[in-house]
PDB file of C-alpha atoms and ligand atoms in Angstrom:
ATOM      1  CA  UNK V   1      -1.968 -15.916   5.024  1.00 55.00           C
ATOM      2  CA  UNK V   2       1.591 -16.641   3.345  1.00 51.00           C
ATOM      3  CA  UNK V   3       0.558 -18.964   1.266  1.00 76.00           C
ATOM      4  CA  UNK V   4      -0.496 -18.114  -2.413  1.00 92.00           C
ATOM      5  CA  UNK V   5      -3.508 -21.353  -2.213  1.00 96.00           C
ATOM      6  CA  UNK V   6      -4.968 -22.867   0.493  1.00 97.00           C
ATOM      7  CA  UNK V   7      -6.253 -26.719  -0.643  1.00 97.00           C
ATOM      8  CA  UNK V   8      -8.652 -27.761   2.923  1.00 97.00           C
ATOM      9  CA  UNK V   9      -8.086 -31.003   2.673  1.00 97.00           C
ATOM     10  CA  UNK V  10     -10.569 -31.792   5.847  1.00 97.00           C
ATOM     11  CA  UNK V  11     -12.358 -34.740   5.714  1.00 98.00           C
ATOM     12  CA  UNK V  12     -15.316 -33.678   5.732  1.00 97.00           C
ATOM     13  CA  UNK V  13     -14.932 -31.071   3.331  1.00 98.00           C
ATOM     14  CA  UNK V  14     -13.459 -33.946   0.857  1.00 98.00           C
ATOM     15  CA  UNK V  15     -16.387 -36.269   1.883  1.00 98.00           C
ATOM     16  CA  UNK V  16     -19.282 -33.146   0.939  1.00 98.00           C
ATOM     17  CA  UNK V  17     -17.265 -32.642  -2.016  1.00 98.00           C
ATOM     18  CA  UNK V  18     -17.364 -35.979  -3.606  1.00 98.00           C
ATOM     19  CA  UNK V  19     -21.559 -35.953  -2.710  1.00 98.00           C
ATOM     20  CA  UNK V  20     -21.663 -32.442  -4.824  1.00 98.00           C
ATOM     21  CA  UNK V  21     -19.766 -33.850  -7.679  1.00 98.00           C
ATOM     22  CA  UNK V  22     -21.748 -36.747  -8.038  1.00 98.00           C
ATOM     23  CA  UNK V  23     -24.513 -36.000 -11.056  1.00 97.00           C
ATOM     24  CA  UNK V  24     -26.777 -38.349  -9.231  1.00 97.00           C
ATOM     25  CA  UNK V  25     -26.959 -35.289  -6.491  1.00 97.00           C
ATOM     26  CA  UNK V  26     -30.554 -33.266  -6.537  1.00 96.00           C
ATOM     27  CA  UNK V  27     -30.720 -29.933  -6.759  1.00 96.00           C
ATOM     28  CA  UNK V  28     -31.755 -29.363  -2.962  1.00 96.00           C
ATOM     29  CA  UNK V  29     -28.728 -32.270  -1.688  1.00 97.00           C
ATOM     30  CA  UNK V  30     -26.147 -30.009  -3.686  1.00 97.00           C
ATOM     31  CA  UNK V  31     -27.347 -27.000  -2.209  1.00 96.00           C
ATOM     32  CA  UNK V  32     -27.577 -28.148   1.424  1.00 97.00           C
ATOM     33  CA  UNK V  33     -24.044 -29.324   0.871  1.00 97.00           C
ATOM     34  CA  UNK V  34     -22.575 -25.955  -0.892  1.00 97.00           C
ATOM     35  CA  UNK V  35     -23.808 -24.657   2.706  1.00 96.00           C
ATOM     36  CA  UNK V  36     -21.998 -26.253   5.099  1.00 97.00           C
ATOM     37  CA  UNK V  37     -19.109 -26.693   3.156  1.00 97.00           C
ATOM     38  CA  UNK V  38     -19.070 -22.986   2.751  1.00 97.00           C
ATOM     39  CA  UNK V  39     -18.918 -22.861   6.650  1.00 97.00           C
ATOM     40  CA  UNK V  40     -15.867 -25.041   6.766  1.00 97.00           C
ATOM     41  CA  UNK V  41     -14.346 -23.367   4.401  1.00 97.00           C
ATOM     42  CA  UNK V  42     -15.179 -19.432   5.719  1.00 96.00           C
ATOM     43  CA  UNK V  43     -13.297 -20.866   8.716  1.00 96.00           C
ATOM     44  CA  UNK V  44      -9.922 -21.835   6.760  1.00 95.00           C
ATOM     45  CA  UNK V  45     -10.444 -18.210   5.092  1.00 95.00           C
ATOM     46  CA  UNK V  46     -10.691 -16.546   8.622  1.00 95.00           C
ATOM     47  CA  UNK V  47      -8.051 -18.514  10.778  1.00 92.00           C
ATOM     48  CA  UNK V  48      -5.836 -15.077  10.895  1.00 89.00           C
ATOM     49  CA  UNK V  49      -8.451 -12.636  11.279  1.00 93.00           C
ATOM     50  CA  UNK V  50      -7.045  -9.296  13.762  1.00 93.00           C
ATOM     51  CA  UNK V  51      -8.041 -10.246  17.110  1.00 95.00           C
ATOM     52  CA  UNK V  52      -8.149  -7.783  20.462  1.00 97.00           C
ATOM     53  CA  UNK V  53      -9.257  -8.473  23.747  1.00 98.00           C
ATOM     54  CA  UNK V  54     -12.061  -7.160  25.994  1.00 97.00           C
ATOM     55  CA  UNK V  55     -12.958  -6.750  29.417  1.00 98.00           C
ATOM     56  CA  UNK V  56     -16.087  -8.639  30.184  1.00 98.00           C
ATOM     57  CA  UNK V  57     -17.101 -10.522  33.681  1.00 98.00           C
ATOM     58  CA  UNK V  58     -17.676 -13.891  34.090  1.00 98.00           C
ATOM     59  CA  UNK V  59     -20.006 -15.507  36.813  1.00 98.00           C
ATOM     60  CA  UNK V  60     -16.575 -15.880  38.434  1.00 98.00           C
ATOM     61  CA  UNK V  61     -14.482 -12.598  37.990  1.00 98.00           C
ATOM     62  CA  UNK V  62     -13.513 -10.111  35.111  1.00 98.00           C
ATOM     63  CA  UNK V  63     -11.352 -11.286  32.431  1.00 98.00           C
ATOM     64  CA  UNK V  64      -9.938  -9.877  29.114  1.00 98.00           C
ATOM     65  CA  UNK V  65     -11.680 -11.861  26.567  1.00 98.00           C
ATOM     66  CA  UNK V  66     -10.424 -12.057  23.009  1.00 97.00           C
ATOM     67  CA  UNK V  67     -12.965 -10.922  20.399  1.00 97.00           C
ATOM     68  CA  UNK V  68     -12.663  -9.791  16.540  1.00 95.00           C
ATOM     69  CA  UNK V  69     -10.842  -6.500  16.312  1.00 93.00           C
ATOM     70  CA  UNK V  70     -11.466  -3.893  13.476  1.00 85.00           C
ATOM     71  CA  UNK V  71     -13.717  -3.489  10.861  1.00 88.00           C
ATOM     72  CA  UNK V  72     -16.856  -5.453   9.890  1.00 90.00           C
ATOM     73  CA  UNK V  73     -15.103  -8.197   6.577  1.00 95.00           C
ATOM     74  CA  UNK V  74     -17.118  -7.504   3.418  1.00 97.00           C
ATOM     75  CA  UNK V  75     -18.274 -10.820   1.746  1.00 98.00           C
ATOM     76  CA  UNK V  76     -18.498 -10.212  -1.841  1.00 98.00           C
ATOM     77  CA  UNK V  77     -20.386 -12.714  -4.398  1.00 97.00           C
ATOM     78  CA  UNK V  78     -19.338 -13.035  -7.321  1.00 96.00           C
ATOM     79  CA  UNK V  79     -22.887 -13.779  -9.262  1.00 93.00           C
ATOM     80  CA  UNK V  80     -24.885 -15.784  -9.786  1.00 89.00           C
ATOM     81  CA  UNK V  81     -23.008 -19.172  -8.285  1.00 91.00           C
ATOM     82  CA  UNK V  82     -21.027 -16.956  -5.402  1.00 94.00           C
ATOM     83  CA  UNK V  83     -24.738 -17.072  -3.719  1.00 95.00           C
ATOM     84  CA  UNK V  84     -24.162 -20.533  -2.942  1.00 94.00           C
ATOM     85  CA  UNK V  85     -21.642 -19.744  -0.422  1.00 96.00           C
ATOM     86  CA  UNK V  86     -22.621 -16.449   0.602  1.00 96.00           C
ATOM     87  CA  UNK V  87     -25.805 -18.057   3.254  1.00 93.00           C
ATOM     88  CA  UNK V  88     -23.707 -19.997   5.309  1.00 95.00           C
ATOM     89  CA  UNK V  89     -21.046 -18.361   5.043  1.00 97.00           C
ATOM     90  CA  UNK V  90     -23.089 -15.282   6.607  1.00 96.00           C
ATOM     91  CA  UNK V  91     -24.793 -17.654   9.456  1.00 95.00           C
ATOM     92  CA  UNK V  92     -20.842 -17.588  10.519  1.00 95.00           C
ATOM     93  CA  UNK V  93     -20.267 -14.231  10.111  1.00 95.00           C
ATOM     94  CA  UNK V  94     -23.759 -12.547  10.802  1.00 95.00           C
ATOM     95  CA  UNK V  95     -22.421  -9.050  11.188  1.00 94.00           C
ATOM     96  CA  UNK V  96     -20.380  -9.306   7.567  1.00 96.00           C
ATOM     97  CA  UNK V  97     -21.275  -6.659   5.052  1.00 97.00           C
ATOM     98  CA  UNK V  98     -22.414  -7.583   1.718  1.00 98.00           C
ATOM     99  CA  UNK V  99     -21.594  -6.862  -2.149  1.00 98.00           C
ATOM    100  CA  UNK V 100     -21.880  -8.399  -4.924  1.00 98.00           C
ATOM    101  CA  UNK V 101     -20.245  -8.757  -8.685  1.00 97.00           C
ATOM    102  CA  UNK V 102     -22.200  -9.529 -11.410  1.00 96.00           C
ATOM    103  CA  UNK V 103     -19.943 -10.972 -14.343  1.00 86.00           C
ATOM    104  CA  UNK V 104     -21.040 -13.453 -17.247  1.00 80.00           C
ATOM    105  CA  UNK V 105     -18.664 -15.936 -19.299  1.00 72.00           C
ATOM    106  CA  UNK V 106     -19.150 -15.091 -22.888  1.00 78.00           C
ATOM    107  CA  UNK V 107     -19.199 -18.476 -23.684  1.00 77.00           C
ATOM    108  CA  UNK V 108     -17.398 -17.783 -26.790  1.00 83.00           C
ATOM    109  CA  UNK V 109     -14.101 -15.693 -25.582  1.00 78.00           C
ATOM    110  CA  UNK V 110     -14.776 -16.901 -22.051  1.00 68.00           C
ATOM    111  CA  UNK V 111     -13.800 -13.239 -21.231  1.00 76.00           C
ATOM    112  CA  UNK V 112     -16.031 -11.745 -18.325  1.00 80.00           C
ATOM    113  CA  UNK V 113     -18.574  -9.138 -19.438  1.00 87.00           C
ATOM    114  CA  UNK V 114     -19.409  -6.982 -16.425  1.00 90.00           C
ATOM    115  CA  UNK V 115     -23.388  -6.289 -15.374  1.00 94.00           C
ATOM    116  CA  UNK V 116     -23.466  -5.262 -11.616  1.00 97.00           C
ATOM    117  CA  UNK V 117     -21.249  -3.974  -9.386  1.00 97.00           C
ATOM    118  CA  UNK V 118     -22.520  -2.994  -5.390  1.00 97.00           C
ATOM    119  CA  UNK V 119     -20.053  -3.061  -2.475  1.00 97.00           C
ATOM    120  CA  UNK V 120     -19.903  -1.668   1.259  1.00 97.00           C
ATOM    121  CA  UNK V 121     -18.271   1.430   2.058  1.00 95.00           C
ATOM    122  CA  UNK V 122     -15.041   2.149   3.020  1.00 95.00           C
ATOM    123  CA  UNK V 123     -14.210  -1.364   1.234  1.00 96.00           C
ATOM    124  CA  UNK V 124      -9.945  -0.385   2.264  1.00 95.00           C
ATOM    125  CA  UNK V 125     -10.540  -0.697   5.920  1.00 94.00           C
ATOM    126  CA  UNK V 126     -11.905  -4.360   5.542  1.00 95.00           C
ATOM    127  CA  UNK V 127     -10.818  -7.655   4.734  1.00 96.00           C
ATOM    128  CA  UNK V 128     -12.462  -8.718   1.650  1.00 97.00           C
ATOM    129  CA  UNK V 129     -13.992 -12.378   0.645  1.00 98.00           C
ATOM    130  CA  UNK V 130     -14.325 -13.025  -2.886  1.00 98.00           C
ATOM    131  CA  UNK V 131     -16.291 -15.384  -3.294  1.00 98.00           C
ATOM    132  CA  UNK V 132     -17.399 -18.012  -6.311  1.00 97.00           C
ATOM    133  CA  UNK V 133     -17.187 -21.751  -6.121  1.00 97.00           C
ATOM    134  CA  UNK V 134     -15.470 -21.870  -9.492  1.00 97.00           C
ATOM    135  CA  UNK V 135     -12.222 -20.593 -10.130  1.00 97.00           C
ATOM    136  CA  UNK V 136     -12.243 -21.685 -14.115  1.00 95.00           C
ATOM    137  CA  UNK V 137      -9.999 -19.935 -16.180  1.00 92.00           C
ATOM    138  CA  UNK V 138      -9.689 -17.413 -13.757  1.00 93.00           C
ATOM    139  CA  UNK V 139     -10.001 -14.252 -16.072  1.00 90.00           C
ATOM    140  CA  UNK V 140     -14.039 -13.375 -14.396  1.00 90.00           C
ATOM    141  CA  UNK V 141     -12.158 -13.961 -10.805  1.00 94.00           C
ATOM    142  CA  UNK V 142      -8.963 -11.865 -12.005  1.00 96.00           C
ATOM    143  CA  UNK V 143     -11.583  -9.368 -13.079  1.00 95.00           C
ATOM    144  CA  UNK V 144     -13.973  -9.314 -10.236  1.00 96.00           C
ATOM    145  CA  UNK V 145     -11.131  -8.250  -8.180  1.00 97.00           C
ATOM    146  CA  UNK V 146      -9.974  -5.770 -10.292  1.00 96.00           C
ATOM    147  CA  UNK V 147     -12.747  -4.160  -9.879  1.00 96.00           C
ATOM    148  CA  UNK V 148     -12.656  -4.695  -6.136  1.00 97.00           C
ATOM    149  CA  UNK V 149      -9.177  -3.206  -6.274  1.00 98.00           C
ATOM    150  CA  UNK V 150     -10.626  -0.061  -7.624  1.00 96.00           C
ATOM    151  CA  UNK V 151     -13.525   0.302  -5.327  1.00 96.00           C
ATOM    152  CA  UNK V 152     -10.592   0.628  -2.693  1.00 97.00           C
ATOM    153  CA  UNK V 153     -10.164  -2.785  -1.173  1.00 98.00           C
ATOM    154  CA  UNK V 154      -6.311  -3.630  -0.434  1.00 97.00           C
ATOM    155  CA  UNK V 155      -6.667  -6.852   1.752  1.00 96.00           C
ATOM    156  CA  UNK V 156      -8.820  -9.427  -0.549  1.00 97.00           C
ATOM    157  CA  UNK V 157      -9.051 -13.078   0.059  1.00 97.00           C
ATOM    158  CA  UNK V 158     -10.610 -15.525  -2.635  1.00 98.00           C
ATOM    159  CA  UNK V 159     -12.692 -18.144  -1.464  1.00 98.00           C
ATOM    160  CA  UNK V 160     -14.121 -20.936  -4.069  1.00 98.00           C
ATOM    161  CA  UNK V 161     -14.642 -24.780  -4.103  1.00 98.00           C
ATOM    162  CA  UNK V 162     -12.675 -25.927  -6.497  1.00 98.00           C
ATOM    163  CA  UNK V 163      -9.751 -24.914  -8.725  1.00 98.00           C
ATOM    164  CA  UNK V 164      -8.372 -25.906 -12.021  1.00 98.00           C
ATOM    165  CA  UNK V 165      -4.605 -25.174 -12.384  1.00 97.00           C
ATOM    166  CA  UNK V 166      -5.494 -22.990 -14.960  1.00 97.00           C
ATOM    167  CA  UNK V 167      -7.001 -20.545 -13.020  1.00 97.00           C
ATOM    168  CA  UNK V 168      -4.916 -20.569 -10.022  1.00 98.00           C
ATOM    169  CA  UNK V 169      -1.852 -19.468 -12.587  1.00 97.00           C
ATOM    170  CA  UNK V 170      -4.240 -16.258 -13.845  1.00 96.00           C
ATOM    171  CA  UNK V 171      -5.178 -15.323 -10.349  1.00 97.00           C
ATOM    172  CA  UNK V 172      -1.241 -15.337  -9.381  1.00 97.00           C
ATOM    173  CA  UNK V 173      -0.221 -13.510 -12.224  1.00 97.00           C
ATOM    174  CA  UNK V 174      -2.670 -10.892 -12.241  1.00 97.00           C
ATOM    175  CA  UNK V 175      -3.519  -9.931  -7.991  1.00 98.00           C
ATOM    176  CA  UNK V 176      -0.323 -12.571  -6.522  1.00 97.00           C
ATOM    177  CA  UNK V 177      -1.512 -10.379  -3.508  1.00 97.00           C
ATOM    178  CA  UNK V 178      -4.610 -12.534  -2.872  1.00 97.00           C
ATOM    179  CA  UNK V 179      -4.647 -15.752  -1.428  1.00 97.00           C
ATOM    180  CA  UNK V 180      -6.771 -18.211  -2.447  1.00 98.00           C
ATOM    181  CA  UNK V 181      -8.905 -21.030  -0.851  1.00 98.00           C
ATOM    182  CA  UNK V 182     -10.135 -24.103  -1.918  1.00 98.00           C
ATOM    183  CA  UNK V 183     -11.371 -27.014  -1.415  1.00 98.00           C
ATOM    184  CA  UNK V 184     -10.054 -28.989  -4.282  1.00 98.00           C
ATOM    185  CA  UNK V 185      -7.704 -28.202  -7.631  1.00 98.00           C
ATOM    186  CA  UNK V 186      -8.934 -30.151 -10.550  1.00 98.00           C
ATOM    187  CA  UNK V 187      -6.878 -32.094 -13.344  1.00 98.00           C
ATOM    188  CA  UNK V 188      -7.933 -29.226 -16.354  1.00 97.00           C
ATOM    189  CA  UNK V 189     -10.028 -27.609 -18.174  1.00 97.00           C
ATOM    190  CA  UNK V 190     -11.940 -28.437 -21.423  1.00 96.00           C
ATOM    191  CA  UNK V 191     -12.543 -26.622 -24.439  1.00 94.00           C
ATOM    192  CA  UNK V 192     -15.598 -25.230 -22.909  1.00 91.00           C
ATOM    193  CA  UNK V 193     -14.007 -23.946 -20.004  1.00 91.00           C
ATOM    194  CA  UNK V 194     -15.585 -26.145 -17.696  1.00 96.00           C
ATOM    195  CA  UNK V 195     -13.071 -27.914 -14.766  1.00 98.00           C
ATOM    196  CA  UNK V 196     -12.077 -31.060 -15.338  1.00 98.00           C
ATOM    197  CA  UNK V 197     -13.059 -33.699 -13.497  1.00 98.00           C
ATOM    198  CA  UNK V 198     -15.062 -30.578 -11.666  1.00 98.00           C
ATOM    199  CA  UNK V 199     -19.089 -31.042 -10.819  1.00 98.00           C
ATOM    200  CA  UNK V 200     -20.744 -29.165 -14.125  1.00 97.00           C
ATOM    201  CA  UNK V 201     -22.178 -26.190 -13.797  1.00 96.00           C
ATOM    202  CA  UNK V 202     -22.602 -24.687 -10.166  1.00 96.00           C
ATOM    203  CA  UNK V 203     -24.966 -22.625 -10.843  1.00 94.00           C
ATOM    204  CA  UNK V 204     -27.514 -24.706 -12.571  1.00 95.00           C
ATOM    205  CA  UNK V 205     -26.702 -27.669 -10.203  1.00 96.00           C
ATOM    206  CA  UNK V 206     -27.542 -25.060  -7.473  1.00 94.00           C
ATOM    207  CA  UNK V 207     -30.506 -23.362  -8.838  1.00 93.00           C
ATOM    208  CA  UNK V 208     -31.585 -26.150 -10.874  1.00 91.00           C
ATOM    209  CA  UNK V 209     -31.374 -24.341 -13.912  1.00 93.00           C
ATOM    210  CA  UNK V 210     -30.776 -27.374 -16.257  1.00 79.00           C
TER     211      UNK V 210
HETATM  212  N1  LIG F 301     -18.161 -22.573 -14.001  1.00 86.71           N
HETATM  213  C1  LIG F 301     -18.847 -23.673 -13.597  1.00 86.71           C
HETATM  214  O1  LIG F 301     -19.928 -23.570 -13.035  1.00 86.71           O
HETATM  215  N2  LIG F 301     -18.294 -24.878 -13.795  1.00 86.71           N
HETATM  216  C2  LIG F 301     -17.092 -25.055 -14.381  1.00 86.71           C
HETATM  217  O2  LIG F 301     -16.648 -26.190 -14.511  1.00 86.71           O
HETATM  218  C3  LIG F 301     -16.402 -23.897 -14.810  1.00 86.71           C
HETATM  219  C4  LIG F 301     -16.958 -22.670 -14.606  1.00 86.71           C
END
């Protein structure tokens, strides 16, 4: 990827998206939706995945097939709302390895306070997937791969649903070696640090924690 940000502009990634933001949207419609639009999106995120060939026969006669070379990606959540995209995404990509990055908003600083922190091994030989459907203010994104970043990984991709401006400027600043990829970049954010016109909160709209 050459591109800093990726905006899938798909219709039916736009079409899924305007469902989710809706607040008329229950809980189980939302999440049903996060799912296959995490599909669409894992495939924007994978379009220049290594590929090799192998020798396989056909009914017909042998060929040299192309096929997914190197190691196994690592999807990474970032918690709690980056589970909303990790299922489908993983119905794609069944042989992916899992982590997962727990960070929390202090919703007065809106600085990331970490709580969990398990990866795969050998995190340098894989391409990495960030994922969290909100890139906000960007500092728990710039954070979670940070932390990535020490735990070895040196090809990281960040995957999320939508964007404000705000945070695309942190992530560039702080890892400009990690594209992003979204499926929309919002007007703003408010006071609260919540995207602007943006669909809530993810996670409670997910969970239905609210
Ligand atoms: N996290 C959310 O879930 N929603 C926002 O708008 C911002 C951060």
């Amino acid at each position: 990827m050459t591109e800093h940000v990726t905006h899938v502009t798909h219709p039916l990634v736009q079409h899924k998206l305007t469902l989710m933001r809706d607040q008329k949207t229950s809980t189980a419609v939302f999440r049903q939706l996060l799912r296959e639009i995490s599909q669409l999106l894992a495939y924007e995120v994978t379009r220049q995945l290594p590929m090799t060939t192998k020798r396989i026969d056909t009914p017909l006669e042998p060929m040299d097939a192309p096929t997914l070379d190197g190691k196994k990606l690592a999807l990474v959540s970032i918690l709690r709302a980056g589970n909303g995209l990790l299922d489908g995404i993983l119905e794609l990509i069944p042989s992916a390895r899992v982590g997962f990055v727990g960070l929390y908003r202090d919703e007065e600083t809106l600085k990331p306070v970490q709580y969990y922190f398990k990866v795969p091994t050998e995190l340098k030989d894989r391409l990495v997937i960030a994922v969290d459907p909100m890139l906000a203010t960007g500092n728990s994104s710039a954070a979670a791969v940070d932390l990535l970043k020490q735990a070895g990984a040196t090809n990281i991709r960040f995957l999320c649903l939508l964007a404000a401006p705000e945070g695309i400027a942190r992530m560039k600043e702080a890892h400009p070696d990690v594209p992003i990829v979204t499926a929309a970049i919002d007007s703003h954010l408010n006071e609260k640090g919540y995207i602007v016109p943006g669909l809530g909160d993810a996670g409670d709209r997910m969970f239905g924690t609210k």
